[in-house]
GROMACS .gro file of C-alpha atoms in nm:
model
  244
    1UNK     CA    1   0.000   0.000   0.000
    2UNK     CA    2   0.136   0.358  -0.063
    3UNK     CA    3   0.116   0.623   0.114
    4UNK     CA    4  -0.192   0.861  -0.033
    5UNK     CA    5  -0.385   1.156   0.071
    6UNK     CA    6  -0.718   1.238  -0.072
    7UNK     CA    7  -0.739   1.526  -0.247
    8UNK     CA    8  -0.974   1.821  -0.175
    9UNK     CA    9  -1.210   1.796  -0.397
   10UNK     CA   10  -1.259   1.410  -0.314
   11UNK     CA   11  -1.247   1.443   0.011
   12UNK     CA   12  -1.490   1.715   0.014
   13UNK     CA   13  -1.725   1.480  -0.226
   14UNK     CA   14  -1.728   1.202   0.024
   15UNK     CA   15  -1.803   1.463   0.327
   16UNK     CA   16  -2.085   1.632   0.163
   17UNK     CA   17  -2.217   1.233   0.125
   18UNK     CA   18  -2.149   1.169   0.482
   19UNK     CA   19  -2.359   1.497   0.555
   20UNK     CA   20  -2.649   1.526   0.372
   21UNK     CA   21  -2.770   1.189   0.462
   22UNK     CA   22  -2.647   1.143   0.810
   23UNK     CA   23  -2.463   0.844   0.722
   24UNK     CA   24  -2.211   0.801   1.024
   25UNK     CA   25  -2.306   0.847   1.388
   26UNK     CA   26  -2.048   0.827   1.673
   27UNK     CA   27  -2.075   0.464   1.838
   28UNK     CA   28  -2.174   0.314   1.523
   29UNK     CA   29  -2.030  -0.035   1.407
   30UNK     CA   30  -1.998  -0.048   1.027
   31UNK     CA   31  -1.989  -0.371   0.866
   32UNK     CA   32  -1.816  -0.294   0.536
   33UNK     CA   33  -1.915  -0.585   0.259
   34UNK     CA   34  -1.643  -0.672   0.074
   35UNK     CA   35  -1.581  -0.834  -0.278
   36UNK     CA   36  -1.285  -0.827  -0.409
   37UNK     CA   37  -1.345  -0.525  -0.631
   38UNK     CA   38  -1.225  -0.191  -0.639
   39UNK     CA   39  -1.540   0.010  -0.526
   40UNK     CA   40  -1.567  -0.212  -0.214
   41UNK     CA   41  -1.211  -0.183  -0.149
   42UNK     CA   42  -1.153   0.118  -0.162
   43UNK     CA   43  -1.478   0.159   0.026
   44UNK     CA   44  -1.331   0.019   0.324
   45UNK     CA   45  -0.961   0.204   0.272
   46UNK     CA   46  -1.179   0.538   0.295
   47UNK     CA   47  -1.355   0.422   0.578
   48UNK     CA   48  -1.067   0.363   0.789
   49UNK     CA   49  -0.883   0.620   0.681
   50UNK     CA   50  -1.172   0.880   0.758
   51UNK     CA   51  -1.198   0.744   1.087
   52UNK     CA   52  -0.865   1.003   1.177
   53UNK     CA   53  -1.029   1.299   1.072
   54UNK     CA   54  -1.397   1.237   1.131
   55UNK     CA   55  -1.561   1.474   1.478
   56UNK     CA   56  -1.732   1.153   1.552
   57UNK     CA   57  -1.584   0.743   1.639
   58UNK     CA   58  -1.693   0.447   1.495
   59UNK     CA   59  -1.567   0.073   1.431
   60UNK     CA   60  -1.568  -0.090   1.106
   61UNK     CA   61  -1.519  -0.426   1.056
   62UNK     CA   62  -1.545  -0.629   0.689
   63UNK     CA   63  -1.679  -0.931   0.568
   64UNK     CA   64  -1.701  -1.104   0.224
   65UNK     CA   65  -1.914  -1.371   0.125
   66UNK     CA   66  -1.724  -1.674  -0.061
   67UNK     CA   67  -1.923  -1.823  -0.317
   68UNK     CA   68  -1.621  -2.046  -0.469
   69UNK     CA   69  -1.850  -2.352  -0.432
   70UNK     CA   70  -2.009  -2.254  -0.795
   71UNK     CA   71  -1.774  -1.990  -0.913
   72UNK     CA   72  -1.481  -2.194  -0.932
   73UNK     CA   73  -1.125  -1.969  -0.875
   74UNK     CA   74  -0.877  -2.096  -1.158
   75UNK     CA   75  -0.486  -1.930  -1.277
   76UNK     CA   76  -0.529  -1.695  -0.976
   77UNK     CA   77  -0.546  -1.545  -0.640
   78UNK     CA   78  -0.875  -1.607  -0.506
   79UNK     CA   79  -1.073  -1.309  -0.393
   80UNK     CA   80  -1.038  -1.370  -0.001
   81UNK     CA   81  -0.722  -1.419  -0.064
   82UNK     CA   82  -0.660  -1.096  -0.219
   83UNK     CA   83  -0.920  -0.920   0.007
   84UNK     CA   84  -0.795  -1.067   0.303
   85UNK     CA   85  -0.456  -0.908   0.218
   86UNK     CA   86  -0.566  -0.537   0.216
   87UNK     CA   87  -0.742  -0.576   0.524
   88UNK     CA   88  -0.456  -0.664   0.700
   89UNK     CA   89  -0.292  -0.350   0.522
   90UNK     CA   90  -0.553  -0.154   0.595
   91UNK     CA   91  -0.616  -0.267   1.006
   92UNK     CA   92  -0.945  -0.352   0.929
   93UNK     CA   93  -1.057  -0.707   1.124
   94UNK     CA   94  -1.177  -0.934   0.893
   95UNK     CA   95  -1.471  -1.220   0.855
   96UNK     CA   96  -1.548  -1.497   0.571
   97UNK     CA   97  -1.923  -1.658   0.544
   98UNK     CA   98  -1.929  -1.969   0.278
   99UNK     CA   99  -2.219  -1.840   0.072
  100UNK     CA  100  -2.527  -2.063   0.045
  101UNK     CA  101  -2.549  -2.116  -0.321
  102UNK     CA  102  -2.583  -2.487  -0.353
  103UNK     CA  103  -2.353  -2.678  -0.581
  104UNK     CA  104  -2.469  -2.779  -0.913
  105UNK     CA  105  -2.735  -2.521  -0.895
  106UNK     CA  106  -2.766  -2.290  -1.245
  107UNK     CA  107  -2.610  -1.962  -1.101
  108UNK     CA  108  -2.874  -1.624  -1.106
  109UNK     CA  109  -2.787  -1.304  -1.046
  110UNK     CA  110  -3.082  -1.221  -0.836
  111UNK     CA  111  -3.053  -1.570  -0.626
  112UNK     CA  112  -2.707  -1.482  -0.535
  113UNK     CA  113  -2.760  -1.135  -0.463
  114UNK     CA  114  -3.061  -1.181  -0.267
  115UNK     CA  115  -2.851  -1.496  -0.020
  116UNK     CA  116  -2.585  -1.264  -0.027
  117UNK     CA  117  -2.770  -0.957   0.129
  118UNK     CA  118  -2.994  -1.199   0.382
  119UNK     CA  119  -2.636  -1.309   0.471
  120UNK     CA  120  -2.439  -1.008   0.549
  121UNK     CA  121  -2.833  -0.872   0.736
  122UNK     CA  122  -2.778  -1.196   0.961
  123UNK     CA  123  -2.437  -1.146   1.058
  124UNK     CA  124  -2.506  -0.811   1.114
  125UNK     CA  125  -2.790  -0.860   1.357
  126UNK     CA  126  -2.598  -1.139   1.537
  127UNK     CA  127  -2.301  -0.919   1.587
  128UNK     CA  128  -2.415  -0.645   1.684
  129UNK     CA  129  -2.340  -0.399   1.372
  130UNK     CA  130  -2.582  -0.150   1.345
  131UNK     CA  131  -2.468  -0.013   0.993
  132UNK     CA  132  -2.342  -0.207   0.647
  133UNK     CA  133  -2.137  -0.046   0.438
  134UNK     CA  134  -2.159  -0.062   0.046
  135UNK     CA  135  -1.905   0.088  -0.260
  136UNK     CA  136  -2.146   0.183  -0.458
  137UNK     CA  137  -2.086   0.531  -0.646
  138UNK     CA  138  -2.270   0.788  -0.849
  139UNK     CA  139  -2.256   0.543  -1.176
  140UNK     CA  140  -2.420   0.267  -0.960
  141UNK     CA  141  -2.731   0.464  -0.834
  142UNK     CA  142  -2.765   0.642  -1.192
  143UNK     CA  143  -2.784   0.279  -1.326
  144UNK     CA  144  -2.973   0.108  -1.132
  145UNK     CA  145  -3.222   0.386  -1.171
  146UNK     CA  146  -3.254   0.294  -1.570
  147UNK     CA  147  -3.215  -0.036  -1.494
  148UNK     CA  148  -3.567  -0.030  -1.310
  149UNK     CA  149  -3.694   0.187  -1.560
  150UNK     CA  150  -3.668  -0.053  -1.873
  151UNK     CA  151  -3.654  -0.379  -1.698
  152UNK     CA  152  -3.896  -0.308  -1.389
  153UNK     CA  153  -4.136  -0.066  -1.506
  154UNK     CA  154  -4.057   0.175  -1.180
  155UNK     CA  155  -3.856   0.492  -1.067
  156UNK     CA  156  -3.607   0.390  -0.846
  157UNK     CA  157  -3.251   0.367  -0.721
  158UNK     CA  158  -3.021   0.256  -0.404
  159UNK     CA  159  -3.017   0.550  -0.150
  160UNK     CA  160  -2.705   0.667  -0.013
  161UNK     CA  161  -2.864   0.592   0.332
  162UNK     CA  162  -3.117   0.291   0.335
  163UNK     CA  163  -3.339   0.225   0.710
  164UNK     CA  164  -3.451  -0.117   0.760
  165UNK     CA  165  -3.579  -0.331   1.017
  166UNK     CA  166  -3.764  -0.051   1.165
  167UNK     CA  167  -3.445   0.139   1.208
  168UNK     CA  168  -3.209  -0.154   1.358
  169UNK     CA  169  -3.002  -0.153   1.009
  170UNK     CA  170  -2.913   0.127   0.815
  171UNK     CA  171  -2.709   0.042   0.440
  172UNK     CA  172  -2.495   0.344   0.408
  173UNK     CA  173  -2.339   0.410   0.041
  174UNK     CA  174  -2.035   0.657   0.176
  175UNK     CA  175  -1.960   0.697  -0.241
  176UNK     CA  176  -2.288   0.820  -0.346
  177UNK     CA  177  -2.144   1.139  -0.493
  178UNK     CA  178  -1.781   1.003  -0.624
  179UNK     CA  179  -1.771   0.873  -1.022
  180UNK     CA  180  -1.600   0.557  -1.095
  181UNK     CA  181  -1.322   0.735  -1.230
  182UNK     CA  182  -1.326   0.887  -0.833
  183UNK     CA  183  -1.278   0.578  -0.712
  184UNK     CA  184  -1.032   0.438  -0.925
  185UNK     CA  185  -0.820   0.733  -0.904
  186UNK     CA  186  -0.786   0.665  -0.492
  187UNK     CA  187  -0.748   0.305  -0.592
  188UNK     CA  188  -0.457   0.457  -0.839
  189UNK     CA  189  -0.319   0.662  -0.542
  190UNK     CA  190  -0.326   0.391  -0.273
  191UNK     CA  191  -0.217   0.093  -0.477
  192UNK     CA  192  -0.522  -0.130  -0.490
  193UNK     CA  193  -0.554  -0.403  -0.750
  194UNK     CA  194  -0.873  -0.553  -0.723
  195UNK     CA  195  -0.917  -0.919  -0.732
  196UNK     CA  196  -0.964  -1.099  -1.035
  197UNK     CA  197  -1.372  -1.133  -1.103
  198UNK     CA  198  -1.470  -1.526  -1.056
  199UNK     CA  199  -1.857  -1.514  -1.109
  200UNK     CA  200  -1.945  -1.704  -1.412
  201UNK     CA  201  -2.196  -1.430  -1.497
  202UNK     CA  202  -1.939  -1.124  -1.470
  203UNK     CA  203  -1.985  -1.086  -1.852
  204UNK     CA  204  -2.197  -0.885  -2.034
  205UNK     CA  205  -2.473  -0.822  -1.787
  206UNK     CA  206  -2.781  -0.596  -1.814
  207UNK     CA  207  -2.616  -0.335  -1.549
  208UNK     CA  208  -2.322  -0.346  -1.849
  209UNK     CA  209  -2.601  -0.289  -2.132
  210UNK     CA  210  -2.724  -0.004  -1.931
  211UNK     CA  211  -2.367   0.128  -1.949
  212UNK     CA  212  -2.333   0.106  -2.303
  213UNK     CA  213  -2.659   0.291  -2.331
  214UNK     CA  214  -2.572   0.587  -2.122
  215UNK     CA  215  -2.228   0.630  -2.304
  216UNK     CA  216  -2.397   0.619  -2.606
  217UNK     CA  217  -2.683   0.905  -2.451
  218UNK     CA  218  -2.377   1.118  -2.349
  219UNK     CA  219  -2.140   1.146  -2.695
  220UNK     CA  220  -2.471   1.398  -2.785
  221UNK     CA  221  -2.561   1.506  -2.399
  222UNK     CA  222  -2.249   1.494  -2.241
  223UNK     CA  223  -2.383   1.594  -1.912
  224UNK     CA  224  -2.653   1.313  -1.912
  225UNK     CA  225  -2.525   1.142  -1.581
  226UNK     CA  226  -2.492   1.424  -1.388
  227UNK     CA  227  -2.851   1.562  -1.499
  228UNK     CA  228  -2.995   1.224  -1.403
  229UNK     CA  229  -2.803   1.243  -1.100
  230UNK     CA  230  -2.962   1.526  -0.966
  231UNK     CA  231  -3.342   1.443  -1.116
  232UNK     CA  232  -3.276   1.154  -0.843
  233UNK     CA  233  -3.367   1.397  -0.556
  234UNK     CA  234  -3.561   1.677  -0.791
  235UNK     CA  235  -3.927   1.436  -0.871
  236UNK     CA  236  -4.194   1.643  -0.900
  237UNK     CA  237  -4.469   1.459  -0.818
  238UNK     CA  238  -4.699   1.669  -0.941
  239UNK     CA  239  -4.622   1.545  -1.298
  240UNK     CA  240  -4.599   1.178  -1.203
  241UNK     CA  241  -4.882   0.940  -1.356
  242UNK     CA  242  -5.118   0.875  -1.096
  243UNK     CA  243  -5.461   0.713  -1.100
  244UNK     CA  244  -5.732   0.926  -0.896
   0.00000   0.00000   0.00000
């Protein structure tokens, strides 16, 4: 790992984040999910690292999920491995579940992400984290919002601060306002290399045709994303189809 400081203007990105949603509260323990990849590591590098400038104390502890019963891990480092390594690097205490898809099952994208979240709520709840932490950036919530729009039929995105379970869990997104290029720029500056994607369906999913789509929107409106972005938290009901 090498020694980095985040600039200004990311550092003042993440902060505004932190702020406008309330997303960190002193006491709080922060389970940070974990992957492999380089928005959930360098999720958890910036939540450690904020912890030394932050007015208020937390703990943060990771976990990943290993799924390597289906996605089989061949010519290189598996992702705990590699994960595993960075915590370590990063002082962050560190926790493996074996995921629950069953072997010889056809792999889904929604069955795996669905066991995966009822996992990490489980854990959570039975040790005592009251907060989960998630990498996901401005690209993620401005996809998943066209996502549900052509595949769902509804207007709707992750929130960069989630309450469930009556308030016992709160899914905190500390990224909300950084691009990808954001992140991978700290990843740049730190030294990350994320782990080698095993998941037989890593290729070509609809999250990536969404991407192709909006790259193709901006080469006329280049400032598509960042207009979506902000229609995110600008709906005016008032103009919303709605049955009387």
């Amino acid at each position: 790992m090498k020694p980095y400081t985040l600039s200004a203007r990311l550092s003042r990105f993440i902060g505004r984040a932190m702020h406008d949603y309330t997303m960190i509260d002193s006491g709080d323990r922060i389970l940070v999910a974990v992957s492999g990849g380089v928005d959930s590591l360098v999720n958890a590098w910036v939540l450690k690292t904020w912890l030394k400038r932050a007015p208020v104390s937390y703990q943060c502890e990771a976990v990943y999920v290993d799924n390597s019963n289906w996605a089989s891990v061949q010519d290189h480092q598996h992702p705990r491995d590699c994960i595993a390594q960075y915590m370590r690097e990063f002082s962050i205490p560190f926790h493996i579940l074996n995921g629950r898809m069953v072997a010889g099952e056809k792999p889904s994208c929604h069955r795996c992400s669905t066991n995966r979240r009822n996992q990490l709520f489980e854990f959570a709840r039975d040790n005592g984290f009251n907060k989960i932490a998630f990498g996901h950036h401005k690209d993620d919530l401005v996809e998943t919002f066209l996502l549900n729009i052509f595949y769902s039929g509804n207007i709707s995105t992750m929130r960069p601060r989630q309450e469930l379970f009556d308030g016992c869990l709160y899914l905190i997104r500390i990224l909300s306002y950084l691009e990808k290029k954001d992140v991978k720029e700290i990843a740049r500056g730190v030294g990350i290399e994320p782990a080698k994607n095993n998941c037989p369906l890593a290729d070509h999913t609809r999250r990536d045709q969404i991407r192709d789509i909006l790259e193709q929107i901006k080469k006329t409106v280049p400032d598509a994303k960042a207009s979506i972005f902000s229609a995110l938290g600008n709906v005016r009901d008032e103009y919303m189809l709605k049955q009387r």
